[in-house]
Amino acid sequence: MNLMLFLVLWLPPVHVLASGAAVPDKAKTLDEVLSHVELKDGAEGFGGATIEDAVVLLRRLVDFPVCIELREFTRESDGLTIGAAIDQLDALRAKQGLTPMEQSQLKRYEELAAKQGRSAVIGFRKETFTLVEDRITVHSLLDRLTTLDSLYTWENDGTPKSPVIVIEPKQKSALDWVVPPICGQGREQISATDLYGPGGRVTQQLQQHNISRVEMSGGNKVPDVQLNLCVDHLTARDVLNLTVKAAGDQNSWSLSGIKGLRWLSFQ
């Protein structure tokens, strides 16, 4: 779904509005306090924001990686049909009215229903929530978000001074398998573009676990860094964390998709 993400954020010493006209100093640790955080609507659900919208917010607020592994959706149990989307928007309209974007979505879904029927699947059902907090640390905000969507948990895979945040499904991760040591000929460092490129050794490992990498023009490219993966007992998650950490604190990774077909991207 493509609903509007509405954010009003304040961070000392400047105010940040939805327009993004002002750019705040980003938080560098989990203990730093955010003066005001407000998340009401999102791009991935009806009637509130989703954990994905929260990650978009966090990546704007902090100066360290915020990575996410979305839970493994299935068409049978999680599929959202056109009819269900229309029903949800109709219920929202009766309860509180619709935004212009939601009205446009409802019109589009009604047009699709006339052509494809109400049973066609257009996306996946996701937990939505609203969040308004004053003077909250990044750590507490992460706790709050994973309470609002209790299917997820979070961990700091970095250090207190150099965090690497990973939000992942509470029940099962698709990245907890071990990657065999990848050693170069006479050298430990190997280019990430080679490792993640077509036929690359990381690419091969990911494909064996039904994970493909998405790369689009102008974005989602593999960071151009050197990696040392000639190490025992690295999990797939460790490898992704090493990649974004080597690339700098403005980089993160995301894993999405459905059961048996997952998509990895770098932001």
GROMACS .gro file of C-alpha atoms in nm:
model
  267
    1MET     CA    1   0.000   0.000   0.000
    2ASN     CA    2   0.114   0.353  -0.066
    3LEU     CA    3  -0.029   0.559   0.218
    4MET     CA    4   0.123   0.888   0.328
    5LEU     CA    5   0.395   0.888   0.593
    6PHE     CA    6   0.341   1.191   0.819
    7LEU     CA    7   0.624   1.275   1.055
    8VAL     CA    8   0.677   1.566   1.290
    9LEU     CA    9   1.011   1.529   1.462
   10TRP     CA   10   1.201   1.757   1.697
   11LEU     CA   11   1.564   1.708   1.786
   12PRO     CA   12   1.780   1.963   1.959
   13PRO     CA   13   1.894   2.209   1.846
   14VAL     CA   14   1.655   2.240   1.550
   15HIS     CA   15   1.297   2.151   1.463
   16VAL     CA   16   1.229   1.896   1.190
   17LEU     CA   17   0.900   1.913   1.000
   18ALA     CA   18   0.746   1.672   0.750
   19SER     CA   19   0.886   1.888   0.469
   20GLY     CA   20   1.237   1.798   0.581
   21ALA     CA   21   1.345   2.161   0.542
   22ALA     CA   22   1.567   2.150   0.850
   23VAL     CA   23   1.830   1.883   0.910
   24PRO     CA   24   1.903   1.798   1.275
   25ASP     CA   25   2.218   1.667   1.433
   26LYS     CA   26   2.172   1.292   1.425
   27ALA     CA   27   2.191   1.082   1.739
   28LYS     CA   28   2.517   0.889   1.761
   29THR     CA   29   2.438   0.657   2.053
   30LEU     CA   30   2.138   0.477   2.197
   31ASP     CA   31   2.140   0.695   2.509
   32GLU     CA   32   2.082   1.025   2.329
   33VAL     CA   33   1.744   1.186   2.394
   34LEU     CA   34   1.496   1.273   2.118
   35SER     CA   35   1.287   1.572   2.225
   36HIS     CA   36   0.972   1.474   2.037
   37VAL     CA   37   0.883   1.190   1.800
   38GLU     CA   38   0.549   1.160   1.626
   39LEU     CA   39   0.455   0.883   1.384
   40LYS     CA   40   0.091   0.865   1.279
   41ASP     CA   41   0.053   0.735   0.923
   42GLY     CA   42   0.265   0.517   0.703
   43ALA     CA   43   0.341   0.386   0.359
   44GLU     CA   44   0.281   0.019   0.440
   45GLY     CA   45  -0.052  -0.005   0.623
   46PHE     CA   46  -0.395   0.141   0.689
   47GLY     CA   47  -0.481   0.356   0.990
   48GLY     CA   48  -0.129   0.394   1.125
   49ALA     CA   49   0.239   0.325   1.073
   50THR     CA   50   0.420  -0.008   1.048
   51ILE     CA   51   0.759  -0.127   1.170
   52GLU     CA   52   0.895  -0.045   0.821
   53ASP     CA   53   0.778   0.316   0.853
   54ALA     CA   54   0.946   0.330   1.193
   55VAL     CA   55   1.275   0.220   1.036
   56VAL     CA   56   1.247   0.499   0.778
   57LEU     CA   57   1.202   0.741   1.068
   58LEU     CA   58   1.495   0.599   1.265
   59ARG     CA   59   1.732   0.616   0.970
   60ARG     CA   60   1.659   0.989   0.949
   61LEU     CA   61   1.723   1.039   1.320
   62VAL     CA   62   2.041   0.844   1.391
   63ASP     CA   63   2.397   0.835   1.265
   64PHE     CA   64   2.443   0.458   1.274
   65PRO     CA   65   2.301   0.159   1.085
   66VAL     CA   66   1.939   0.062   1.146
   67CYS     CA   67   1.880  -0.269   0.968
   68ILE     CA   68   1.560  -0.468   0.940
   69GLU     CA   69   1.466  -0.824   0.861
   70LEU     CA   70   1.094  -0.836   0.793
   71ARG     CA   71   0.913  -1.149   0.893
   72GLU     CA   72   0.854  -1.412   0.628
   73PHE     CA   73   0.509  -1.343   0.482
   74THR     CA   74   0.296  -1.606   0.313
   75ARG     CA   75   0.019  -1.546   0.065
   76GLU     CA   76  -0.213  -1.789   0.242
   77SER     CA   77  -0.196  -1.650   0.596
   78ASP     CA   78  -0.089  -1.289   0.541
   79GLY     CA   79  -0.229  -1.193   0.201
   80LEU     CA   80  -0.433  -0.872   0.181
   81THR     CA   81  -0.707  -0.885  -0.081
   82ILE     CA   82  -0.858  -0.590  -0.265
   83GLY     CA   83  -1.185  -0.653  -0.082
   84ALA     CA   84  -1.016  -0.650   0.260
   85ALA     CA   85  -0.833  -0.325   0.174
   86ILE     CA   86  -1.162  -0.161   0.071
   87ASP     CA   87  -1.331  -0.282   0.389
   88GLN     CA   88  -1.050  -0.144   0.606
   89LEU     CA   89  -1.062   0.195   0.435
   90ASP     CA   90  -1.441   0.205   0.459
   91ALA     CA   91  -1.414   0.136   0.833
   92LEU     CA   92  -1.155   0.413   0.872
   93ARG     CA   93  -1.378   0.654   0.681
   94ALA     CA   94  -1.669   0.580   0.913
   95LYS     CA   95  -1.453   0.610   1.226
   96GLN     CA   96  -1.233   0.913   1.157
   97GLY     CA   97  -1.248   1.010   0.792
   98LEU     CA   98  -0.984   0.959   0.526
   99THR     CA   99  -0.686   1.165   0.422
  100PRO     CA  100  -0.668   1.272   0.055
  101MET     CA  101  -0.414   0.994  -0.005
  102GLU     CA  102  -0.642   0.735   0.155
  103GLN     CA  103  -0.936   0.860  -0.050
  104SER     CA  104  -0.726   0.820  -0.364
  105GLN     CA  105  -0.629   0.468  -0.257
  106LEU     CA  106  -0.989   0.372  -0.191
  107LYS     CA  107  -1.092   0.494  -0.534
  108ARG     CA  108  -0.810   0.297  -0.696
  109TYR     CA  109  -0.898  -0.022  -0.510
  110GLU     CA  110  -1.263   0.010  -0.607
  111GLU     CA  111  -1.153   0.041  -0.970
  112LEU     CA  112  -0.934  -0.267  -0.935
  113ALA     CA  113  -1.218  -0.461  -0.771
  114ALA     CA  114  -1.440  -0.387  -1.071
  115LYS     CA  115  -1.175  -0.531  -1.305
  116GLN     CA  116  -1.010  -0.809  -1.103
  117GLY     CA  117  -1.263  -0.893  -0.832
  118ARG     CA  118  -1.235  -0.846  -0.456
  119SER     CA  119  -1.034  -1.165  -0.395
  120ALA     CA  120  -0.715  -1.059  -0.579
  121VAL     CA  121  -0.418  -1.026  -0.341
  122ILE     CA  122  -0.249  -0.685  -0.353
  123GLY     CA  123  -0.016  -0.699  -0.051
  124PHE     CA  124   0.020  -0.829   0.302
  125ARG     CA  125  -0.159  -0.754   0.627
  126LYS     CA  126   0.070  -0.579   0.875
  127GLU     CA  127   0.045  -0.449   1.230
  128THR     CA  128  -0.015  -0.073   1.243
  129PHE     CA  129   0.020   0.171   1.531
  130THR     CA  130   0.054   0.536   1.619
  131LEU     CA  131   0.334   0.675   1.831
  132VAL     CA  132   0.382   1.011   2.001
  133GLU     CA  133   0.667   1.042   2.252
  134ASP     CA  134   0.843   1.336   2.422
  135ARG     CA  135   1.200   1.321   2.549
  136ILE     CA  136   1.271   0.959   2.473
  137THR     CA  137   1.609   0.795   2.424
  138VAL     CA  138   1.681   0.600   2.107
  139HIS     CA  139   1.704   0.286   2.321
  140SER     CA  140   1.361   0.346   2.474
  141LEU     CA  141   1.214   0.430   2.134
  142LEU     CA  142   1.331   0.093   1.999
  143ASP     CA  143   1.177  -0.077   2.302
  144ARG     CA  144   0.852   0.109   2.243
  145LEU     CA  145   0.839   0.021   1.873
  146THR     CA  146   0.892  -0.348   1.935
  147THR     CA  147   0.618  -0.337   2.199
  148LEU     CA  148   0.376  -0.179   1.952
  149ASP     CA  149   0.459  -0.453   1.702
  150SER     CA  150   0.541  -0.743   1.930
  151LEU     CA  151   0.626  -0.976   1.640
  152TYR     CA  152   0.967  -0.805   1.627
  153THR     CA  153   1.261  -0.762   1.858
  154TRP     CA  154   1.580  -0.557   1.832
  155GLU     CA  155   1.946  -0.593   1.921
  156ASN     CA  156   2.260  -0.383   1.909
  157ASP     CA  157   2.514  -0.590   1.715
  158GLY     CA  158   2.773  -0.314   1.749
  159THR     CA  159   2.907  -0.142   2.060
  160PRO     CA  160   2.763   0.128   2.292
  161LYS     CA  161   2.968   0.395   2.114
  162SER     CA  162   2.926   0.252   1.763
  163PRO     CA  163   2.584   0.082   1.742
  164VAL     CA  164   2.458  -0.145   1.463
  165ILE     CA  165   2.086  -0.191   1.524
  166VAL     CA  166   1.907  -0.495   1.382
  167ILE     CA  167   1.529  -0.528   1.404
  168GLU     CA  168   1.425  -0.885   1.329
  169PRO     CA  169   1.132  -1.126   1.374
  170LYS     CA  170   1.098  -1.247   1.732
  171GLN     CA  171   1.000  -1.598   1.631
  172LYS     CA  172   1.249  -1.692   1.354
  173SER     CA  173   1.531  -1.528   1.162
  174ALA     CA  174   1.624  -1.617   0.804
  175LEU     CA  175   1.984  -1.508   0.866
  176ASP     CA  176   2.103  -1.729   1.152
  177TRP     CA  177   2.293  -1.977   0.931
  178VAL     CA  178   2.673  -1.991   0.924
  179VAL     CA  179   2.873  -1.863   0.625
  180PRO     CA  180   3.190  -2.068   0.562
  181PRO     CA  181   3.511  -1.861   0.575
  182ILE     CA  182   3.569  -1.674   0.248
  183CYS     CA  183   3.941  -1.623   0.198
  184GLY     CA  184   4.118  -1.456  -0.092
  185GLN     CA  185   4.431  -1.588  -0.257
  186GLY     CA  186   4.709  -1.452  -0.039
  187ARG     CA  187   4.491  -1.174   0.104
  188GLU     CA  188   4.217  -1.142   0.361
  189GLN     CA  189   4.039  -0.838   0.218
  190ILE     CA  190   3.800  -0.894  -0.073
  191SER     CA  191   3.588  -0.634  -0.253
  192ALA     CA  192   3.222  -0.634  -0.150
  193THR     CA  193   3.123  -0.570  -0.512
  194ASP     CA  194   3.293  -0.900  -0.604
  195LEU     CA  195   3.147  -1.089  -0.309
  196TYR     CA  196   2.791  -0.970  -0.377
  197GLY     CA  197   2.820  -0.955  -0.758
  198PRO     CA  198   2.688  -1.219  -1.003
  199GLY     CA  199   2.848  -1.548  -0.908
  200GLY     CA  200   3.013  -1.389  -0.602
  201ARG     CA  201   3.073  -1.613  -0.304
  202VAL     CA  202   2.834  -1.424  -0.076
  203THR     CA  203   2.577  -1.419  -0.357
  204GLN     CA  204   2.605  -1.796  -0.388
  205GLN     CA  205   2.556  -1.844  -0.015
  206LEU     CA  206   2.250  -1.619  -0.013
  207GLN     CA  207   2.096  -1.793  -0.313
  208GLN     CA  208   2.130  -2.129  -0.138
  209HIS     CA  209   1.894  -1.985   0.124
  210ASN     CA  210   1.647  -1.835  -0.127
  211ILE     CA  211   1.776  -1.479  -0.082
  212SER     CA  212   1.836  -1.255  -0.383
  213ARG     CA  213   1.982  -0.906  -0.385
  214VAL     CA  214   1.791  -0.610  -0.528
  215GLU     CA  215   1.986  -0.337  -0.703
  216MET     CA  216   1.816  -0.048  -0.880
  217SER     CA  217   1.954   0.241  -1.078
  218GLY     CA  218   2.056   0.520  -0.842
  219GLY     CA  219   2.019   0.322  -0.521
  220ASN     CA  220   2.039  -0.007  -0.330
  221LYS     CA  221   2.392  -0.069  -0.456
  222VAL     CA  222   2.646  -0.281  -0.270
  223PRO     CA  223   2.883  -0.055  -0.075
  224ASP     CA  224   3.222  -0.032  -0.248
  225VAL     CA  225   3.432  -0.153   0.047
  226GLN     CA  226   3.685  -0.421   0.133
  227LEU     CA  227   3.572  -0.701   0.366
  228ASN     CA  228   3.754  -0.964   0.567
  229LEU     CA  229   3.527  -1.271   0.576
  230CYS     CA  230   3.813  -1.518   0.627
  231VAL     CA  231   3.672  -1.587   0.973
  232ASP     CA  232   3.507  -1.890   1.133
  233HIS     CA  233   3.152  -1.890   1.269
  234LEU     CA  234   3.017  -1.579   1.092
  235THR     CA  235   2.642  -1.590   1.039
  236ALA     CA  236   2.474  -1.434   0.737
  237ARG     CA  237   2.359  -1.153   0.963
  238ASP     CA  238   2.720  -1.095   1.076
  239VAL     CA  239   2.829  -1.065   0.712
  240LEU     CA  240   2.560  -0.807   0.634
  241ASN     CA  241   2.650  -0.609   0.947
  242LEU     CA  242   3.020  -0.610   0.857
  243THR     CA  243   2.928  -0.482   0.511
  244VAL     CA  244   2.727  -0.181   0.625
  245LYS     CA  245   2.966  -0.102   0.909
  246ALA     CA  246   3.262  -0.094   0.667
  247ALA     CA  247   3.063   0.136   0.439
  248GLY     CA  248   3.001   0.399   0.706
  249ASP     CA  249   2.728   0.488   0.951
  250GLN     CA  250   2.481   0.611   0.688
  251ASN     CA  251   2.438   0.259   0.542
  252SER     CA  252   2.190  -0.010   0.643
  253TRP     CA  253   2.050  -0.335   0.505
  254SER     CA  254   1.693  -0.464   0.467
  255LEU     CA  255   1.556  -0.814   0.408
  256SER     CA  256   1.200  -0.847   0.282
  257GLY     CA  257   0.988  -1.077   0.066
  258ILE     CA  258   0.778  -1.389   0.107
  259LYS     CA  259   0.851  -1.743   0.214
  260GLY     CA  260   1.098  -1.899  -0.027
  261LEU     CA  261   1.172  -1.570  -0.204
  262ARG     CA  262   1.352  -1.310   0.006
  263TRP     CA  263   1.506  -0.983  -0.116
  264LEU     CA  264   1.816  -0.814   0.025
  265SER     CA  265   1.887  -0.448  -0.035
  266PHE     CA  266   2.132  -0.187   0.095
  267GLN     CA  267   2.030   0.169   0.172
   0.00000   0.00000   0.00000
